[in-house]
Short mmCIF file of C-alpha atoms in Angstrom, two decimals:
data_model
loop_
_atom_site.label_atom_id
_atom_site.label_comp_id
_atom_site.label_asym_id
_atom_site.label_seq_id
_atom_site.Cartn_x
_atom_site.Cartn_y
_atom_site.Cartn_z
CA MET A 160 -124.26 62.90 -117.95
CA SER A 161 -122.54 64.88 -115.22
CA VAL A 162 -123.41 67.38 -112.65
CA ALA A 163 -120.95 70.09 -111.79
CA ASP A 164 -120.67 71.33 -108.24
CA THR A 165 -119.19 74.79 -108.31
CA SER A 166 -119.10 75.14 -104.54
CA ASN A 167 -116.68 72.30 -103.93
CA ASN A 168 -114.90 72.53 -107.27
CA ALA A 169 -115.58 68.82 -107.87
CA ILE A 170 -117.28 66.82 -110.55
CA ARG A 171 -119.45 63.93 -109.51
CA GLY A 172 -121.19 61.49 -111.70
CA TRP A 173 -123.48 58.46 -111.57
CA GLY A 174 -122.24 55.15 -112.76
CA SER A 175 -119.14 56.55 -114.32
CA THR A 176 -115.52 57.14 -113.35
CA PRO A 177 -114.97 60.33 -111.44
CA THR A 178 -113.37 62.98 -113.49
CA GLY A 179 -111.56 64.64 -110.53
CA ASN A 180 -109.52 63.69 -107.45
CA ALA A 181 -111.50 62.11 -104.66
CA PRO A 182 -111.65 64.09 -101.47
CA THR A 183 -109.58 62.95 -98.54
CA VAL A 184 -111.31 61.06 -95.77
CA ASN A 185 -110.40 61.97 -92.17
CA VAL A 186 -111.42 58.69 -90.47
CA GLY A 187 -109.35 57.54 -87.43
CA ASN A 188 -106.80 60.31 -87.49
CA GLU A 189 -107.27 60.94 -83.77
CA ASN A 190 -106.36 57.33 -82.87
CA ARG A 191 -103.22 57.39 -85.02
CA THR A 192 -101.95 60.52 -83.36
CA ASN A 193 -102.43 58.88 -79.90
CA HIS A 194 -100.47 55.70 -80.85
CA LYS A 195 -97.45 57.70 -81.94
CA CYS A 196 -96.83 58.76 -78.27
CA LEU A 197 -96.18 55.13 -77.08
CA PRO A 198 -93.42 52.71 -78.18
CA SER A 199 -94.43 50.31 -80.85
CA ILE A 200 -93.34 47.33 -78.73
CA PHE A 201 -96.61 47.51 -76.78
CA PHE A 202 -98.66 46.87 -79.92
CA ARG A 203 -96.84 43.71 -81.15
CA GLY A 204 -98.60 41.19 -78.83
CA TRP A 205 -99.07 40.67 -75.09
CA ARG A 206 -97.26 37.32 -75.00
CA ARG A 207 -94.04 38.80 -76.33
CA ASN A 208 -94.28 41.69 -73.87
CA LEU A 209 -94.79 39.28 -70.96
CA LEU A 210 -91.72 37.25 -71.98
CA TYR A 211 -89.58 40.37 -72.15
CA GLY A 212 -90.79 41.43 -68.69
CA ILE A 213 -89.92 38.05 -67.19
CA LEU A 214 -86.44 38.17 -68.74
CA ILE A 215 -85.81 41.64 -67.37
CA PHE A 216 -86.99 40.55 -63.88
CA LEU A 217 -84.68 37.52 -63.94
CA MET A 218 -81.75 39.66 -65.00
CA VAL A 219 -82.38 41.99 -62.06
CA LEU A 220 -82.50 39.00 -59.67
CA VAL A 221 -79.23 37.63 -61.07
CA PHE A 222 -77.48 40.96 -60.59
CA LEU A 223 -78.86 41.25 -57.05
CA ASN A 224 -77.64 37.74 -56.19
CA ILE A 225 -74.20 38.48 -57.60
CA ALA A 226 -73.98 41.72 -55.64
CA LEU A 227 -75.17 40.01 -52.41
CA THR A 228 -72.68 37.14 -52.88
CA LEU A 229 -69.80 39.57 -53.37
CA TRP A 230 -70.86 41.48 -50.26
CA ILE A 231 -70.98 38.28 -48.17
CA ILE A 232 -67.53 37.24 -49.45
CA SER A 233 -66.05 40.64 -48.57
CA ALA A 234 -67.77 40.76 -45.17
CA LEU A 235 -66.72 37.24 -44.11
CA LYS A 236 -63.31 37.53 -45.82
CA LEU A 237 -63.67 34.24 -47.61
CA ASN A 238 -60.60 32.85 -49.35
CA MET A 239 -59.26 29.56 -50.62
CA ASN A 240 -57.99 28.53 -47.15
CA GLY A 241 -61.01 29.37 -45.03
CA ILE A 242 -63.06 32.22 -43.64
CA GLY A 243 -61.01 35.24 -42.64
CA PRO A 244 -58.98 34.32 -39.49
CA ILE A 245 -60.22 30.72 -39.71
CA LYS A 246 -58.04 28.44 -41.81
CA ILE A 247 -59.06 24.89 -42.57
CA MET A 248 -56.00 22.68 -42.36
CA ASN A 249 -55.27 18.98 -42.38
CA GLY A 250 -56.42 17.61 -39.07
CA GLY A 251 -58.03 20.73 -37.66
CA ILE A 252 -58.81 24.43 -37.84
CA GLN A 253 -56.37 27.29 -37.22
CA LEU A 254 -57.69 30.50 -35.64
CA GLN A 255 -55.82 33.79 -35.63
CA GLY A 256 -56.45 36.55 -33.11
CA GLN A 257 -59.16 36.46 -30.46
CA THR A 258 -61.98 33.91 -30.60
CA TRP A 259 -65.28 34.22 -28.73
CA VAL A 260 -67.00 30.96 -27.80
CA VAL A 261 -70.66 31.65 -27.10
CA ASN A 262 -71.80 28.17 -26.05
CA ASN A 263 -69.76 24.96 -25.86
CA LEU A 264 -66.37 24.21 -27.41
CA VAL A 265 -65.80 20.55 -28.27
CA ALA A 266 -62.25 19.65 -29.31
CA SER A 267 -59.74 16.87 -28.81
CA THR A 268 -56.63 19.09 -28.79
CA ILE A 269 -56.14 22.84 -28.32
CA SER A 270 -52.63 24.10 -29.08
CA THR A 271 -50.87 27.26 -30.23
CA GLN A 272 -48.23 28.05 -32.78
CA PRO A 273 -44.59 27.62 -31.73
CA ALA A 274 -43.35 30.40 -29.41
CA HIS A 275 -46.87 31.83 -29.00
CA PRO A 276 -48.79 31.79 -25.70
CA ILE A 277 -52.44 30.89 -25.25
CA THR A 278 -54.88 32.70 -22.96
CA LEU A 279 -58.30 31.38 -21.92
CA HIS A 280 -60.44 34.22 -20.57
CA SER A 281 -63.89 34.01 -19.04
CA HIS A 282 -65.95 36.69 -17.33
CA ARG A 283 -67.49 34.22 -14.84
CA ASN A 284 -66.55 30.55 -14.59
CA PHE A 285 -64.35 28.36 -16.75
CA THR A 286 -65.11 24.63 -16.93
CA VAL A 287 -63.17 21.77 -18.50
CA LEU A 288 -65.25 18.58 -18.62
CA VAL A 289 -64.33 15.05 -19.68
CA SER A 290 -67.24 12.68 -20.29
CA ASP A 291 -68.12 9.55 -22.22
CA PRO A 292 -70.59 9.27 -25.13
CA LYS A 293 -73.38 8.70 -22.61
CA HIS A 294 -72.70 12.16 -21.10
CA SER A 295 -71.56 10.79 -17.74
CA GLU A 296 -68.86 12.94 -16.13
CA HIS A 297 -65.44 11.42 -15.37
CA SER A 298 -63.28 14.46 -14.58
CA LYS A 299 -64.17 18.12 -14.19
CA LEU A 300 -62.08 21.24 -13.63
CA LEU A 301 -64.01 24.31 -12.52
CA ILE A 302 -62.26 27.67 -12.17
CA LYS A 303 -64.34 30.25 -10.31
CA ARG A 304 -63.63 33.81 -9.32
CA ASP A 305 -62.28 32.92 -5.87
CA ASN A 306 -61.34 29.21 -6.02
CA ILE A 307 -60.48 26.25 -8.22
CA GLU A 308 -62.36 22.96 -7.95
CA PHE A 309 -61.39 19.60 -9.40
CA SER A 310 -63.49 16.44 -9.27
CA GLY A 311 -62.11 13.08 -10.30
CA LYS A 312 -60.48 9.92 -9.02
CA ASN A 313 -56.87 11.15 -9.04
CA PHE A 314 -55.08 14.47 -9.46
CA HIS A 315 -51.53 14.36 -10.88
CA VAL A 316 -48.97 17.12 -11.39
CA ARG A 317 -45.94 16.26 -13.53
CA ASP A 318 -42.85 18.19 -14.58
CA SER A 319 -41.55 18.79 -18.11
CA ARG A 320 -39.80 15.42 -18.15
CA GLY A 321 -42.93 13.51 -17.18
CA GLY A 322 -41.86 12.85 -13.58
CA ASP A 323 -44.38 12.97 -10.75
CA VAL A 324 -44.41 16.11 -8.61
CA PHE A 325 -47.75 15.93 -6.79
CA ARG A 326 -50.45 13.32 -6.54
CA ALA A 327 -53.75 13.48 -4.66
CA SER A 328 -56.54 10.96 -4.28
CA LYS A 329 -59.15 10.04 -1.72
CA GLU A 330 -56.76 7.62 -0.02
CA GLU A 331 -53.52 9.68 0.12
CA VAL A 332 -51.66 12.79 -0.95
CA ARG A 333 -48.06 12.43 -2.12
CA VAL A 334 -45.42 15.07 -2.85
CA TYR A 335 -42.52 13.79 -4.96
CA ALA A 336 -40.40 16.94 -4.79
CA ASP A 337 -36.97 16.96 -3.18
CA THR A 338 -38.03 19.62 -0.67
CA PHE A 339 -41.48 20.49 0.64
CA ALA A 340 -41.39 24.00 2.11
CA VAL A 341 -44.21 25.71 4.02
CA ASP A 342 -43.77 29.48 4.34
CA GLY A 343 -46.11 31.15 6.76
CA ILE A 344 -46.69 32.04 10.39
CA GLY A 345 -49.15 29.24 11.02
CA GLY A 346 -46.89 26.53 9.62
CA LEU A 347 -48.29 23.12 8.71
CA VAL A 348 -51.29 21.67 10.55
CA VAL A 349 -51.80 17.88 10.40
CA LYS A 350 -54.89 16.41 12.01
CA THR A 351 -54.07 12.70 11.73
CA ALA A 352 -50.53 11.61 10.80
CA LEU A 353 -47.57 12.83 8.80
CA GLN A 354 -45.11 10.35 7.30
CA VAL A 355 -41.85 11.85 6.03
CA PRO A 356 -38.25 10.62 5.81
CA LEU A 357 -36.79 13.96 6.95
CA VAL A 358 -38.06 17.04 8.80
CA ARG A 359 -35.68 19.97 8.43
CA ALA A 360 -35.91 23.71 9.03
CA PRO A 361 -34.60 26.13 6.37
CA PRO A 362 -31.29 27.91 7.01
CA GLY A 363 -31.62 30.67 9.57
CA SER A 364 -34.93 29.38 10.98
CA ASP A 365 -35.92 27.23 13.94
CA LEU A 366 -37.72 23.91 13.75
CA GLN A 367 -40.59 23.54 16.17
CA LEU A 368 -42.83 20.51 16.63
CA GLU A 369 -45.83 21.45 18.73
CA SER A 370 -49.15 19.97 19.81
CA LEU A 371 -51.30 22.59 21.50
CA THR A 372 -53.94 20.43 23.17
CA ARG A 373 -52.90 16.79 22.64
CA GLY A 374 -49.78 14.65 22.47
CA LEU A 375 -46.95 14.47 19.96
CA ASP A 376 -45.89 11.00 18.88
CA LEU A 377 -42.72 10.27 16.91
CA ARG A 378 -42.40 6.71 15.63
CA ALA A 379 -39.89 4.95 13.42
CA PRO A 380 -39.24 1.24 12.78
CA GLN A 381 -35.46 1.60 13.16
CA SER A 382 -34.31 4.84 14.77
CA ILE A 383 -35.11 8.49 15.41
CA TYR A 384 -32.21 10.89 14.98
CA PHE A 385 -32.09 14.47 16.31
CA GLU A 386 -29.21 16.68 15.21
CA SER A 387 -28.34 20.31 15.75
CA ARG A 388 -25.11 21.20 13.98
CA ALA A 389 -24.70 24.77 15.20
CA GLY A 390 -26.98 25.12 18.20
CA LYS A 391 -28.82 23.21 20.88
CA ILE A 392 -31.89 21.03 21.18
CA ASP A 393 -34.47 21.89 23.85
CA VAL A 394 -37.09 19.39 24.99
CA THR A 395 -39.59 20.94 27.39
CA SER A 396 -42.43 19.15 29.12
CA HIS A 397 -45.05 20.49 31.52
CA THR A 398 -45.32 17.27 33.52
CA ASP A 399 -43.14 14.25 32.73
CA LEU A 400 -40.53 13.46 30.12
CA LYS A 401 -40.03 9.73 29.61
CA LEU A 402 -37.26 7.89 27.75
CA ASN A 403 -38.16 4.24 27.35
CA SER A 404 -36.14 1.53 25.63
CA ILE A 405 -37.76 -1.90 25.46
CA VAL A 406 -34.83 -4.04 24.32
CA GLY A 407 -31.73 -1.86 24.24
CA ALA A 408 -30.37 0.83 26.51
CA ILE A 409 -30.45 4.58 26.80
CA LYS A 410 -27.01 5.99 26.09
CA ILE A 411 -25.85 9.53 26.75
CA ASP A 412 -22.52 10.26 25.07
CA ALA A 413 -21.14 13.67 25.93
CA PRO A 414 -18.05 15.11 27.61
CA ASN A 415 -20.23 16.98 30.08
CA ILE A 416 -23.55 15.90 31.55
CA VAL A 417 -25.40 18.60 33.50
CA ILE A 418 -28.56 17.88 35.50
CA THR A 419 -29.96 20.88 37.34
CA ASN A 420 -32.72 21.45 39.90
CA LEU A 421 -32.27 18.07 41.61
CA LYS A 422 -33.39 17.76 45.18
CA GLU A 423 -30.83 17.38 47.93
CA ALA A 424 -31.11 14.98 50.84
CA ARG A 425 -31.01 16.50 54.29
CA VAL A 426 -27.84 15.67 56.23
CA THR A 427 -28.30 14.77 59.90
CA GLU A 428 -24.70 13.93 60.73
CA LYS A 429 -21.94 16.47 60.78
CA PRO A 430 -19.45 16.26 57.94
CA GLN A 431 -16.10 14.71 58.59
CA ARG A 432 -13.19 16.90 59.42
CA GLY A 433 -10.54 17.53 56.83
CA ILE A 434 -13.01 17.64 53.92
CA ARG A 435 -13.31 21.00 52.32
CA SER A 436 -16.72 22.51 51.81
CA MET A 437 -17.17 22.36 48.02
CA LYS A 438 -20.18 22.15 45.81
CA VAL A 439 -19.65 18.47 45.11
CA TYR A 440 -22.43 15.97 45.69
CA GLN A 441 -23.23 12.34 45.26
CA LEU A 442 -25.79 11.34 42.64
CA CYS A 443 -28.15 8.85 44.19
CA ALA A 444 -31.20 7.06 42.91
CA CYS A 445 -34.36 5.94 44.65
CA ALA A 446 -36.01 2.60 44.13
CA THR A 447 -38.45 4.27 41.79
CA GLY A 448 -35.57 5.51 39.62
CA LYS A 449 -35.74 9.09 40.82
CA LEU A 450 -32.36 10.80 41.12
CA PHE A 451 -31.31 13.03 43.98
CA LEU A 452 -28.15 14.51 45.40
CA ALA A 453 -26.37 13.71 48.65
CA ALA A 454 -23.41 15.14 50.48
CA PRO A 455 -20.07 13.73 49.39
CA ASP A 456 -19.33 12.28 52.86
CA ALA A 457 -22.87 11.23 53.73
CA VAL A 458 -24.62 7.96 53.17
CA CYS A 459 -26.52 7.84 49.86
CA ALA A 460 -29.87 7.42 51.60
CA ALA A 461 -32.86 9.44 52.56
CA ASN A 462 -34.30 9.94 55.96
CA ALA A 463 -37.46 8.15 56.96
CA ASP A 464 -39.33 11.38 57.56
CA ASP A 465 -38.38 12.76 54.10
CA THR A 466 -41.38 11.50 52.11
CA GLU A 467 -41.09 13.89 49.17
CA LEU A 468 -37.60 12.89 48.09
CA CYS A 469 -38.36 9.48 46.59
CA ARG A 470 -42.04 9.95 46.00
#
C-alpha cells in the first residue's frame, strides 16, 4: 500500500522500500562552509600544532643568534690571529695603531716594532709604579704637567753602552760625564761642598769663583794649580789675602815681580851727593812681615814716630 504525494513528487510508504530518491538533508552545511576558510592543519590535533610552533620559534632564535654572531665578528674584526688590531702572539700581545688605557696597564715589557717609535700620552699625570706582590711601592716615576718626580733609593742614567752617566741617591750625586757644563747667568750654586778634579771655563768665557756672603775654601791633599794660558789671574780681597805654607815654602817664579801701592818710609836725612834722583827704592820688611819701601841711600828702618808703617 502506498500513498502518493503529488505536491512533492515523491512516493512514501510504510514498512517498505521507498520507490523514489530520498530527499537531500541540509544538516551542518553552515559549519562545513566555515571550515573551508581555515587551513586544515589547525584541525589535525593541538599537540602537533604546538610542536610545529616550537620548532618555528627555535628556528627563528637560531637565525637571530647566527646574525648576531656575524655582526659581532664584523664589528670587532675577529680573525684567526686576534681581535682587529690586537694580535695574540707567542709571549705577548701586539697592538697596532693607538691604544686607550682606561684604568691600569700591567705588563712586564712594553716595546715597539723595529724602526718604529713609541709615544705615551696622558691628559693629566703619567705614573710608572714598581711594587711587590704585597702592593708595597719600591720605585715610582710621576710625570705631571709642570714637573717630574721620582721616588726610590737610587736614580741611574746610563748611555747606550751601559756606562754610567748620572747617579743620584740620598747620600751623594755623581756625574760620570767627561764634561759637566752649566749654561746660565746664575751659574752653579753649591751650599755645602763641591768635589771635582778640574774646574775649567769654556773657550771664550771667564771662570769666576765667588762667595757673596761667606768664605771660599779651596782644599787639596797634594796641590792646587791655577793656570791662565792666554790671560791673567786676578785675586781680589776686601781685607786680607793670606798665603800660608806649613811645611814648604812660597815660591814666586817670574821674570818680573811688581808690587804696587806699598807705603814709603819718611826720610829724615838728606840723600848723599852724586846719587841721581830715580824711582828706585829698597824693599824692606817689618818684624810683622809687612813690606815697605825705603830710599835707596837710606837706612832700611822706620822712624819711631811712624806708627802706621809697621802696624
